[in-house]
Amino acid sequence: MSLRGLNTAARVYEQMCRLGALTGIALQPHQTPVEYAECLAHVLAQGQDDVRRVAALYVKQRFSGGNLSEAQEEELKERWQRLRLQMCQQFLKARMKRRRPHTVTWVPASSLR
């Protein structure tokens, strides 16, 4: 799905869902935006408020038929900047945990002959 042509709230929400899927929390077909945000908030301890607010602004713009105010648009962009960083960090942590640490086995020099 292309992000071109989406309004700010829809674009940010879609990006949040895509990054969430990379961190292991994929949007399920039965989940509402608020339910999905709660799943993400459970995983992102520091980003809970940002996740919930992004979802709330998305729901407001998507289902109210109106536009966000300039202040809300700016708030959304600021929250996404913070949230994206936190989600990327979460992704990297999860990825590093999946990697097996390389163990170095000592082999006596006499056995190499």
JSON list of N, CA, C and O in Angstrom, two decimals, residues 7-59:
[
{"chain": "A", "resi": 7, "resn": "ASN", "atom": "N", "xyz": [-3.78, 11.39, 4.17]},
{"chain": "A", "resi": 7, "resn": "ASN", "atom": "CA", "xyz": [-3.63, 12.55, 5.03]},
{"chain": "A", "resi": 7, "resn": "ASN", "atom": "C", "xyz": [-2.60, 12.22, 6.12]},
{"chain": "A", "resi": 7, "resn": "ASN", "atom": "O", "xyz": [-2.18, 11.07, 6.26]},
{"chain": "A", "resi": 8, "resn": "THR", "atom": "N", "xyz": [-2.21, 13.22, 6.87]},
{"chain": "A", "resi": 8, "resn": "THR", "atom": "CA", "xyz": [-1.14, 13.05, 7.85]},
{"chain": "A", "resi": 8, "resn": "THR", "atom": "C", "xyz": [-1.44, 11.95, 8.85]},
{"chain": "A", "resi": 8, "resn": "THR", "atom": "O", "xyz": [-0.60, 11.09, 9.12]},
{"chain": "A", "resi": 9, "resn": "ALA", "atom": "N", "xyz": [-2.63, 11.95, 9.42]},
{"chain": "A", "resi": 9, "resn": "ALA", "atom": "CA", "xyz": [-2.97, 10.97, 10.44]},
{"chain": "A", "resi": 9, "resn": "ALA", "atom": "C", "xyz": [-2.96, 9.55, 9.87]},
{"chain": "A", "resi": 9, "resn": "ALA", "atom": "O", "xyz": [-2.44, 8.63, 10.50]},
{"chain": "A", "resi": 10, "resn": "ALA", "atom": "N", "xyz": [-3.52, 9.36, 8.70]},
{"chain": "A", "resi": 10, "resn": "ALA", "atom": "CA", "xyz": [-3.55, 8.04, 8.08]},
{"chain": "A", "resi": 10, "resn": "ALA", "atom": "C", "xyz": [-2.14, 7.57, 7.73]},
{"chain": "A", "resi": 10, "resn": "ALA", "atom": "O", "xyz": [-1.81, 6.40, 7.91]},
{"chain": "A", "resi": 11, "resn": "ARG", "atom": "N", "xyz": [-1.32, 8.48, 7.23]},
{"chain": "A", "resi": 11, "resn": "ARG", "atom": "CA", "xyz": [0.06, 8.13, 6.87]},
{"chain": "A", "resi": 11, "resn": "ARG", "atom": "C", "xyz": [0.85, 7.71, 8.11]},
{"chain": "A", "resi": 11, "resn": "ARG", "atom": "O", "xyz": [1.54, 6.69, 8.11]},
{"chain": "A", "resi": 12, "resn": "VAL", "atom": "N", "xyz": [0.74, 8.49, 9.19]},
{"chain": "A", "resi": 12, "resn": "VAL", "atom": "CA", "xyz": [1.46, 8.18, 10.42]},
{"chain": "A", "resi": 12, "resn": "VAL", "atom": "C", "xyz": [0.97, 6.87, 11.01]},
{"chain": "A", "resi": 12, "resn": "VAL", "atom": "O", "xyz": [1.76, 6.03, 11.43]},
{"chain": "A", "resi": 13, "resn": "TYR", "atom": "N", "xyz": [-0.34, 6.66, 11.02]},
{"chain": "A", "resi": 13, "resn": "TYR", "atom": "CA", "xyz": [-0.89, 5.42, 11.57]},
{"chain": "A", "resi": 13, "resn": "TYR", "atom": "C", "xyz": [-0.41, 4.22, 10.75]},
{"chain": "A", "resi": 13, "resn": "TYR", "atom": "O", "xyz": [-0.02, 3.19, 11.32]},
{"chain": "A", "resi": 14, "resn": "GLU", "atom": "N", "xyz": [-0.41, 4.33, 9.44]},
{"chain": "A", "resi": 14, "resn": "GLU", "atom": "CA", "xyz": [0.06, 3.25, 8.58]},
{"chain": "A", "resi": 14, "resn": "GLU", "atom": "C", "xyz": [1.54, 2.97, 8.83]},
{"chain": "A", "resi": 14, "resn": "GLU", "atom": "O", "xyz": [1.96, 1.81, 8.89]},
{"chain": "A", "resi": 15, "resn": "GLN", "atom": "N", "xyz": [2.34, 4.00, 8.97]},
{"chain": "A", "resi": 15, "resn": "GLN", "atom": "CA", "xyz": [3.77, 3.82, 9.26]},
{"chain": "A", "resi": 15, "resn": "GLN", "atom": "C", "xyz": [3.95, 3.15, 10.62]},
{"chain": "A", "resi": 15, "resn": "GLN", "atom": "O", "xyz": [4.81, 2.28, 10.78]},
{"chain": "A", "resi": 16, "resn": "MET", "atom": "N", "xyz": [3.14, 3.54, 11.60]},
{"chain": "A", "resi": 16, "resn": "MET", "atom": "CA", "xyz": [3.22, 2.94, 12.92]},
{"chain": "A", "resi": 16, "resn": "MET", "atom": "C", "xyz": [2.88, 1.44, 12.83]},
{"chain": "A", "resi": 16, "resn": "MET", "atom": "O", "xyz": [3.55, 0.61, 13.45]},
{"chain": "A", "resi": 17, "resn": "CYS", "atom": "N", "xyz": [1.87, 1.10, 12.05]},
{"chain": "A", "resi": 17, "resn": "CYS", "atom": "CA", "xyz": [1.50, -0.31, 11.88]},
{"chain": "A", "resi": 17, "resn": "CYS", "atom": "C", "xyz": [2.60, -1.10, 11.20]},
{"chain": "A", "resi": 17, "resn": "CYS", "atom": "O", "xyz": [2.90, -2.23, 11.60]},
{"chain": "A", "resi": 18, "resn": "ARG", "atom": "N", "xyz": [3.21, -0.53, 10.19]},
{"chain": "A", "resi": 18, "resn": "ARG", "atom": "CA", "xyz": [4.28, -1.22, 9.47]},
{"chain": "A", "resi": 18, "resn": "ARG", "atom": "C", "xyz": [5.49, -1.44, 10.38]},
{"chain": "A", "resi": 18, "resn": "ARG", "atom": "O", "xyz": [6.06, -2.53, 10.40]},
{"chain": "A", "resi": 19, "resn": "LEU", "atom": "N", "xyz": [5.87, -0.43, 11.11]},
{"chain": "A", "resi": 19, "resn": "LEU", "atom": "CA", "xyz": [7.00, -0.57, 12.02]},
{"chain": "A", "resi": 19, "resn": "LEU", "atom": "C", "xyz": [6.64, -1.50, 13.18]},
{"chain": "A", "resi": 19, "resn": "LEU", "atom": "O", "xyz": [7.47, -2.28, 13.64]},
{"chain": "A", "resi": 20, "resn": "GLY", "atom": "N", "xyz": [5.40, -1.45, 13.62]},
{"chain": "A", "resi": 20, "resn": "GLY", "atom": "CA", "xyz": [4.94, -2.37, 14.66]},
{"chain": "A", "resi": 20, "resn": "GLY", "atom": "C", "xyz": [5.05, -3.82, 14.21]},
{"chain": "A", "resi": 20, "resn": "GLY", "atom": "O", "xyz": [5.44, -4.69, 14.99]},
{"chain": "A", "resi": 21, "resn": "ALA", "atom": "N", "xyz": [4.73, -4.09, 12.97]},
{"chain": "A", "resi": 21, "resn": "ALA", "atom": "CA", "xyz": [4.84, -5.45, 12.45]},
{"chain": "A", "resi": 21, "resn": "ALA", "atom": "C", "xyz": [6.29, -5.92, 12.47]},
{"chain": "A", "resi": 21, "resn": "ALA", "atom": "O", "xyz": [6.58, -7.08, 12.77]},
{"chain": "A", "resi": 22, "resn": "LEU", "atom": "N", "xyz": [7.22, -5.02, 12.17]},
{"chain": "A", "resi": 22, "resn": "LEU", "atom": "CA", "xyz": [8.63, -5.38, 12.22]},
{"chain": "A", "resi": 22, "resn": "LEU", "atom": "C", "xyz": [9.10, -5.70, 13.64]},
{"chain": "A", "resi": 22, "resn": "LEU", "atom": "O", "xyz": [10.00, -6.50, 13.84]},
{"chain": "A", "resi": 23, "resn": "THR", "atom": "N", "xyz": [8.48, -5.06, 14.62]},
{"chain": "A", "resi": 23, "resn": "THR", "atom": "CA", "xyz": [8.86, -5.31, 16.02]},
{"chain": "A", "resi": 23, "resn": "THR", "atom": "C", "xyz": [8.13, -6.52, 16.58]},
{"chain": "A", "resi": 23, "resn": "THR", "atom": "O", "xyz": [8.29, -6.87, 17.74]},
{"chain": "A", "resi": 24, "resn": "GLY", "atom": "N", "xyz": [7.28, -7.16, 15.77]},
{"chain": "A", "resi": 24, "resn": "GLY", "atom": "CA", "xyz": [6.59, -8.37, 16.20]},
{"chain": "A", "resi": 24, "resn": "GLY", "atom": "C", "xyz": [5.15, -8.15, 16.62]},
{"chain": "A", "resi": 24, "resn": "GLY", "atom": "O", "xyz": [4.48, -9.07, 17.06]},
{"chain": "A", "resi": 25, "resn": "ILE", "atom": "N", "xyz": [4.65, -6.94, 16.49]},
{"chain": "A", "resi": 25, "resn": "ILE", "atom": "CA", "xyz": [3.25, -6.64, 16.84]},
{"chain": "A", "resi": 25, "resn": "ILE", "atom": "C", "xyz": [2.53, -6.20, 15.57]},
{"chain": "A", "resi": 25, "resn": "ILE", "atom": "O", "xyz": [2.47, -5.03, 15.25]},
{"chain": "A", "resi": 26, "resn": "ALA", "atom": "N", "xyz": [2.02, -7.18, 14.86]},
{"chain": "A", "resi": 26, "resn": "ALA", "atom": "CA", "xyz": [1.33, -6.89, 13.61]},
{"chain": "A", "resi": 26, "resn": "ALA", "atom": "C", "xyz": [-0.14, -6.58, 13.87]},
{"chain": "A", "resi": 26, "resn": "ALA", "atom": "O", "xyz": [-0.75, -7.15, 14.78]},
{"chain": "A", "resi": 27, "resn": "LEU", "atom": "N", "xyz": [-0.68, -5.68, 13.08]},
{"chain": "A", "resi": 27, "resn": "LEU", "atom": "CA", "xyz": [-2.10, -5.35, 13.15]},
{"chain": "A", "resi": 27, "resn": "LEU", "atom": "C", "xyz": [-2.90, -6.56, 12.68]},
{"chain": "A", "resi": 27, "resn": "LEU", "atom": "O", "xyz": [-2.66, -7.10, 11.61]},
{"chain": "A", "resi": 28, "resn": "GLN", "atom": "N", "xyz": [-3.83, -6.99, 13.52]},
{"chain": "A", "resi": 28, "resn": "GLN", "atom": "CA", "xyz": [-4.70, -8.12, 13.18]},
{"chain": "A", "resi": 28, "resn": "GLN", "atom": "C", "xyz": [-5.97, -7.59, 12.52]},
{"chain": "A", "resi": 28, "resn": "GLN", "atom": "O", "xyz": [-6.44, -6.50, 12.87]},
{"chain": "A", "resi": 29, "resn": "PRO", "atom": "N", "xyz": [-6.55, -8.34, 11.61]},
{"chain": "A", "resi": 29, "resn": "PRO", "atom": "CA", "xyz": [-7.73, -7.87, 10.89]},
{"chain": "A", "resi": 29, "resn": "PRO", "atom": "C", "xyz": [-8.91, -7.49, 11.80]},
{"chain": "A", "resi": 29, "resn": "PRO", "atom": "O", "xyz": [-9.71, -6.63, 11.45]},
{"chain": "A", "resi": 30, "resn": "HIS", "atom": "N", "xyz": [-9.01, -8.11, 12.95]},
{"chain": "A", "resi": 30, "resn": "HIS", "atom": "CA", "xyz": [-10.15, -7.85, 13.84]},
{"chain": "A", "resi": 30, "resn": "HIS", "atom": "C", "xyz": [-9.92, -6.67, 14.78]},
{"chain": "A", "resi": 30, "resn": "HIS", "atom": "O", "xyz": [-10.83, -6.27, 15.48]},
{"chain": "A", "resi": 31, "resn": "GLN", "atom": "N", "xyz": [-8.72, -6.11, 14.79]},
{"chain": "A", "resi": 31, "resn": "GLN", "atom": "CA", "xyz": [-8.40, -5.04, 15.73]},
{"chain": "A", "resi": 31, "resn": "GLN", "atom": "C", "xyz": [-8.81, -3.66, 15.23]},
{"chain": "A", "resi": 31, "resn": "GLN", "atom": "O", "xyz": [-8.58, -3.33, 14.07]},
{"chain": "A", "resi": 32, "resn": "THR", "atom": "N", "xyz": [-9.36, -2.88, 16.14]},
{"chain": "A", "resi": 32, "resn": "THR", "atom": "CA", "xyz": [-9.62, -1.48, 15.85]},
{"chain": "A", "resi": 32, "resn": "THR", "atom": "C", "xyz": [-8.31, -0.72, 16.05]},
{"chain": "A", "resi": 32, "resn": "THR", "atom": "O", "xyz": [-7.37, -1.25, 16.66]},
{"chain": "A", "resi": 33, "resn": "PRO", "atom": "N", "xyz": [-8.21, 0.51, 15.57]},
{"chain": "A", "resi": 33, "resn": "PRO", "atom": "CA", "xyz": [-6.98, 1.28, 15.81]},
{"chain": "A", "resi": 33, "resn": "PRO", "atom": "C", "xyz": [-6.65, 1.43, 17.29]},
{"chain": "A", "resi": 33, "resn": "PRO", "atom": "O", "xyz": [-5.48, 1.36, 17.68]},
{"chain": "A", "resi": 34, "resn": "VAL", "atom": "N", "xyz": [-7.66, 1.59, 18.12]},
{"chain": "A", "resi": 34, "resn": "VAL", "atom": "CA", "xyz": [-7.43, 1.74, 19.57]},
{"chain": "A", "resi": 34, "resn": "VAL", "atom": "C", "xyz": [-6.94, 0.42, 20.17]},
{"chain": "A", "resi": 34, "resn": "VAL", "atom": "O", "xyz": [-6.03, 0.42, 21.00]},
{"chain": "A", "resi": 35, "resn": "GLU", "atom": "N", "xyz": [-7.52, -0.69, 19.75]},
{"chain": "A", "resi": 35, "resn": "GLU", "atom": "CA", "xyz": [-7.07, -2.00, 20.26]},
{"chain": "A", "resi": 35, "resn": "GLU", "atom": "C", "xyz": [-5.63, -2.27, 19.85]},
{"chain": "A", "resi": 35, "resn": "GLU", "atom": "O", "xyz": [-4.82, -2.76, 20.64]},
{"chain": "A", "resi": 36, "resn": "TYR", "atom": "N", "xyz": [-5.29, -1.95, 18.61]},
{"chain": "A", "resi": 36, "resn": "TYR", "atom": "CA", "xyz": [-3.92, -2.14, 18.15]},
{"chain": "A", "resi": 36, "resn": "TYR", "atom": "C", "xyz": [-2.96, -1.25, 18.93]},
{"chain": "A", "resi": 36, "resn": "TYR", "atom": "O", "xyz": [-1.88, -1.69, 19.33]},
{"chain": "A", "resi": 37, "resn": "ALA", "atom": "N", "xyz": [-3.36, -0.02, 19.17]},
{"chain": "A", "resi": 37, "resn": "ALA", "atom": "CA", "xyz": [-2.51, 0.90, 19.94]},
{"chain": "A", "resi": 37, "resn": "ALA", "atom": "C", "xyz": [-2.25, 0.35, 21.34]},
{"chain": "A", "resi": 37, "resn": "ALA", "atom": "O", "xyz": [-1.14, 0.48, 21.87]},
{"chain": "A", "resi": 38, "resn": "GLU", "atom": "N", "xyz": [-3.24, -0.28, 21.94]},
{"chain": "A", "resi": 38, "resn": "GLU", "atom": "CA", "xyz": [-3.05, -0.86, 23.28]},
{"chain": "A", "resi": 38, "resn": "GLU", "atom": "C", "xyz": [-2.04, -2.00, 23.24]},
{"chain": "A", "resi": 38, "resn": "GLU", "atom": "O", "xyz": [-1.23, -2.15, 24.16]},
{"chain": "A", "resi": 39, "resn": "CYS", "atom": "N", "xyz": [-2.06, -2.80, 22.18]},
{"chain": "A", "resi": 39, "resn": "CYS", "atom": "CA", "xyz": [-1.06, -3.87, 22.04]},
{"chain": "A", "resi": 39, "resn": "CYS", "atom": "C", "xyz": [0.35, -3.29, 21.93]},
{"chain": "A", "resi": 39, "resn": "CYS", "atom": "O", "xyz": [1.28, -3.77, 22.56]},
{"chain": "A", "resi": 40, "resn": "LEU", "atom": "N", "xyz": [0.48, -2.25, 21.11]},
{"chain": "A", "resi": 40, "resn": "LEU", "atom": "CA", "xyz": [1.78, -1.59, 20.97]},
{"chain": "A", "resi": 40, "resn": "LEU", "atom": "C", "xyz": [2.21, -0.93, 22.27]},
{"chain": "A", "resi": 40, "resn": "LEU", "atom": "O", "xyz": [3.38, -1.00, 22.66]},
{"chain": "A", "resi": 41, "resn": "ALA", "atom": "N", "xyz": [1.28, -0.28, 22.94]},
{"chain": "A", "resi": 41, "resn": "ALA", "atom": "CA", "xyz": [1.60, 0.41, 24.19]},
{"chain": "A", "resi": 41, "resn": "ALA", "atom": "C", "xyz": [2.09, -0.56, 25.24]},
{"chain": "A", "resi": 41, "resn": "ALA", "atom": "O", "xyz": [2.95, -0.22, 26.05]},
{"chain": "A", "resi": 42, "resn": "HIS", "atom": "N", "xyz": [1.59, -1.77, 25.20]},
{"chain": "A", "resi": 42, "resn": "HIS", "atom": "CA", "xyz": [2.02, -2.79, 26.16]},
{"chain": "A", "resi": 42, "resn": "HIS", "atom": "C", "xyz": [3.50, -3.15, 25.96]},
{"chain": "A", "resi": 42, "resn": "HIS", "atom": "O", "xyz": [4.20, -3.44, 26.92]},
{"chain": "A", "resi": 43, "resn": "VAL", "atom": "N", "xyz": [3.96, -3.09, 24.73]},
{"chain": "A", "resi": 43, "resn": "VAL", "atom": "CA", "xyz": [5.34, -3.44, 24.41]},
{"chain": "A", "resi": 43, "resn": "VAL", "atom": "C", "xyz": [6.28, -2.24, 24.56]},
{"chain": "A", "resi": 43, "resn": "VAL", "atom": "O", "xyz": [7.42, -2.39, 24.97]},
{"chain": "A", "resi": 44, "resn": "LEU", "atom": "N", "xyz": [5.80, -1.05, 24.24]},
{"chain": "A", "resi": 44, "resn": "LEU", "atom": "CA", "xyz": [6.63, 0.15, 24.27]},
{"chain": "A", "resi": 44, "resn": "LEU", "atom": "C", "xyz": [6.36, 0.93, 25.56]},
{"chain": "A", "resi": 44, "resn": "LEU", "atom": "O", "xyz": [5.50, 1.81, 25.59]},
{"chain": "A", "resi": 45, "resn": "ALA", "atom": "N", "xyz": [7.09, 0.63, 26.57]},
{"chain": "A", "resi": 45, "resn": "ALA", "atom": "CA", "xyz": [6.86, 1.27, 27.88]},
{"chain": "A", "resi": 45, "resn": "ALA", "atom": "C", "xyz": [6.99, 2.79, 27.80]},
{"chain": "A", "resi": 45, "resn": "ALA", "atom": "O", "xyz": [6.17, 3.52, 28.35]},
{"chain": "A", "resi": 46, "resn": "GLN", "atom": "N", "xyz": [8.01, 3.28, 27.13]},
{"chain": "A", "resi": 46, "resn": "GLN", "atom": "CA", "xyz": [8.24, 4.73, 27.08]},
{"chain": "A", "resi": 46, "resn": "GLN", "atom": "C", "xyz": [7.36, 5.42, 26.05]},
{"chain": "A", "resi": 46, "resn": "GLN", "atom": "O", "xyz": [7.15, 6.62, 26.13]},
{"chain": "A", "resi": 47, "resn": "GLY", "atom": "N", "xyz": [6.82, 4.69, 25.10]},
{"chain": "A", "resi": 47, "resn": "GLY", "atom": "CA", "xyz": [6.04, 5.32, 24.04]},
{"chain": "A", "resi": 47, "resn": "GLY", "atom": "C", "xyz": [4.55, 5.17, 24.18]},
{"chain": "A", "resi": 47, "resn": "GLY", "atom": "O", "xyz": [3.81, 5.45, 23.24]},
{"chain": "A", "resi": 48, "resn": "GLN", "atom": "N", "xyz": [4.08, 4.73, 25.34]},
{"chain": "A", "resi": 48, "resn": "GLN", "atom": "CA", "xyz": [2.66, 4.45, 25.51]},
{"chain": "A", "resi": 48, "resn": "GLN", "atom": "C", "xyz": [1.77, 5.64, 25.18]},
{"chain": "A", "resi": 48, "resn": "GLN", "atom": "O", "xyz": [0.80, 5.51, 24.45]},
{"chain": "A", "resi": 49, "resn": "ASP", "atom": "N", "xyz": [2.10, 6.79, 25.73]},
{"chain": "A", "resi": 49, "resn": "ASP", "atom": "CA", "xyz": [1.27, 7.99, 25.49]},
{"chain": "A", "resi": 49, "resn": "ASP", "atom": "C", "xyz": [1.26, 8.37, 24.02]},
{"chain": "A", "resi": 49, "resn": "ASP", "atom": "O", "xyz": [0.22, 8.75, 23.47]},
{"chain": "A", "resi": 50, "resn": "ASP", "atom": "N", "xyz": [2.43, 8.29, 23.39]},
{"chain": "A", "resi": 50, "resn": "ASP", "atom": "CA", "xyz": [2.51, 8.65, 21.98]},
{"chain": "A", "resi": 50, "resn": "ASP", "atom": "C", "xyz": [1.70, 7.70, 21.11]},
{"chain": "A", "resi": 50, "resn": "ASP", "atom": "O", "xyz": [0.99, 8.13, 20.19]},
{"chain": "A", "resi": 51, "resn": "VAL", "atom": "N", "xyz": [1.78, 6.41, 21.39]},
{"chain": "A", "resi": 51, "resn": "VAL", "atom": "CA", "xyz": [1.02, 5.42, 20.62]},
{"chain": "A", "resi": 51, "resn": "VAL", "atom": "C", "xyz": [-0.47, 5.69, 20.74]},
{"chain": "A", "resi": 51, "resn": "VAL", "atom": "O", "xyz": [-1.19, 5.72, 19.73]},
{"chain": "A", "resi": 52, "resn": "ARG", "atom": "N", "xyz": [-0.91, 5.89, 21.95]},
{"chain": "A", "resi": 52, "resn": "ARG", "atom": "CA", "xyz": [-2.34, 6.12, 22.18]},
{"chain": "A", "resi": 52, "resn": "ARG", "atom": "C", "xyz": [-2.82, 7.41, 21.52]},
{"chain": "A", "resi": 52, "resn": "ARG", "atom": "O", "xyz": [-3.91, 7.46, 20.95]},
{"chain": "A", "resi": 53, "resn": "ARG", "atom": "N", "xyz": [-2.00, 8.45, 21.58]},
{"chain": "A", "resi": 53, "resn": "ARG", "atom": "CA", "xyz": [-2.41, 9.73, 20.99]},
{"chain": "A", "resi": 53, "resn": "ARG", "atom": "C", "xyz": [-2.42, 9.66, 19.46]},
{"chain": "A", "resi": 53, "resn": "ARG", "atom": "O", "xyz": [-3.31, 10.22, 18.82]},
{"chain": "A", "resi": 54, "resn": "VAL", "atom": "N", "xyz": [-1.44, 8.99, 18.88]},
{"chain": "A", "resi": 54, "resn": "VAL", "atom": "CA", "xyz": [-1.42, 8.82, 17.41]},
{"chain": "A", "resi": 54, "resn": "VAL", "atom": "C", "xyz": [-2.69, 8.10, 16.98]},
{"chain": "A", "resi": 54, "resn": "VAL", "atom": "O", "xyz": [-3.36, 8.51, 16.02]},
{"chain": "A", "resi": 55, "resn": "ALA", "atom": "N", "xyz": [-3.05, 7.03, 17.68]},
{"chain": "A", "resi": 55, "resn": "ALA", "atom": "CA", "xyz": [-4.27, 6.29, 17.33]},
{"chain": "A", "resi": 55, "resn": "ALA", "atom": "C", "xyz": [-5.51, 7.16, 17.50]},
{"chain": "A", "resi": 55, "resn": "ALA", "atom": "O", "xyz": [-6.41, 7.13, 16.65]},
{"chain": "A", "resi": 56, "resn": "ALA", "atom": "N", "xyz": [-5.56, 7.93, 18.57]},
{"chain": "A", "resi": 56, "resn": "ALA", "atom": "CA", "xyz": [-6.72, 8.79, 18.82]},
{"chain": "A", "resi": 56, "resn": "ALA", "atom": "C", "xyz": [-6.87, 9.85, 17.73]},
{"chain": "A", "resi": 56, "resn": "ALA", "atom": "O", "xyz": [-7.99, 10.10, 17.26]},
{"chain": "A", "resi": 57, "resn": "LEU", "atom": "N", "xyz": [-5.77, 10.45, 17.33]},
{"chain": "A", "resi": 57, "resn": "LEU", "atom": "CA", "xyz": [-5.84, 11.46, 16.27]},
{"chain": "A", "resi": 57, "resn": "LEU", "atom": "C", "xyz": [-6.21, 10.83, 14.93]},
{"chain": "A", "resi": 57, "resn": "LEU", "atom": "O", "xyz": [-6.95, 11.42, 14.13]},
{"chain": "A", "resi": 58, "resn": "TYR", "atom": "N", "xyz": [-5.72, 9.63, 14.68]},
{"chain": "A", "resi": 58, "resn": "TYR", "atom": "CA", "xyz": [-6.09, 8.92, 13.45]},
{"chain": "A", "resi": 58, "resn": "TYR", "atom": "C", "xyz": [-7.59, 8.63, 13.44]},
{"chain": "A", "resi": 58, "resn": "TYR", "atom": "O", "xyz": [-8.28, 8.87, 12.45]},
{"chain": "A", "resi": 59, "resn": "VAL", "atom": "N", "xyz": [-8.10, 8.11, 14.56]},
{"chain": "A", "resi": 59, "resn": "VAL", "atom": "CA", "xyz": [-9.53, 7.81, 14.66]},
{"chain": "A", "resi": 59, "resn": "VAL", "atom": "C", "xyz": [-10.36, 9.07, 14.46]},
{"chain": "A", "resi": 59, "resn": "VAL", "atom": "O", "xyz": [-11.37, 9.07, 13.75]}
]
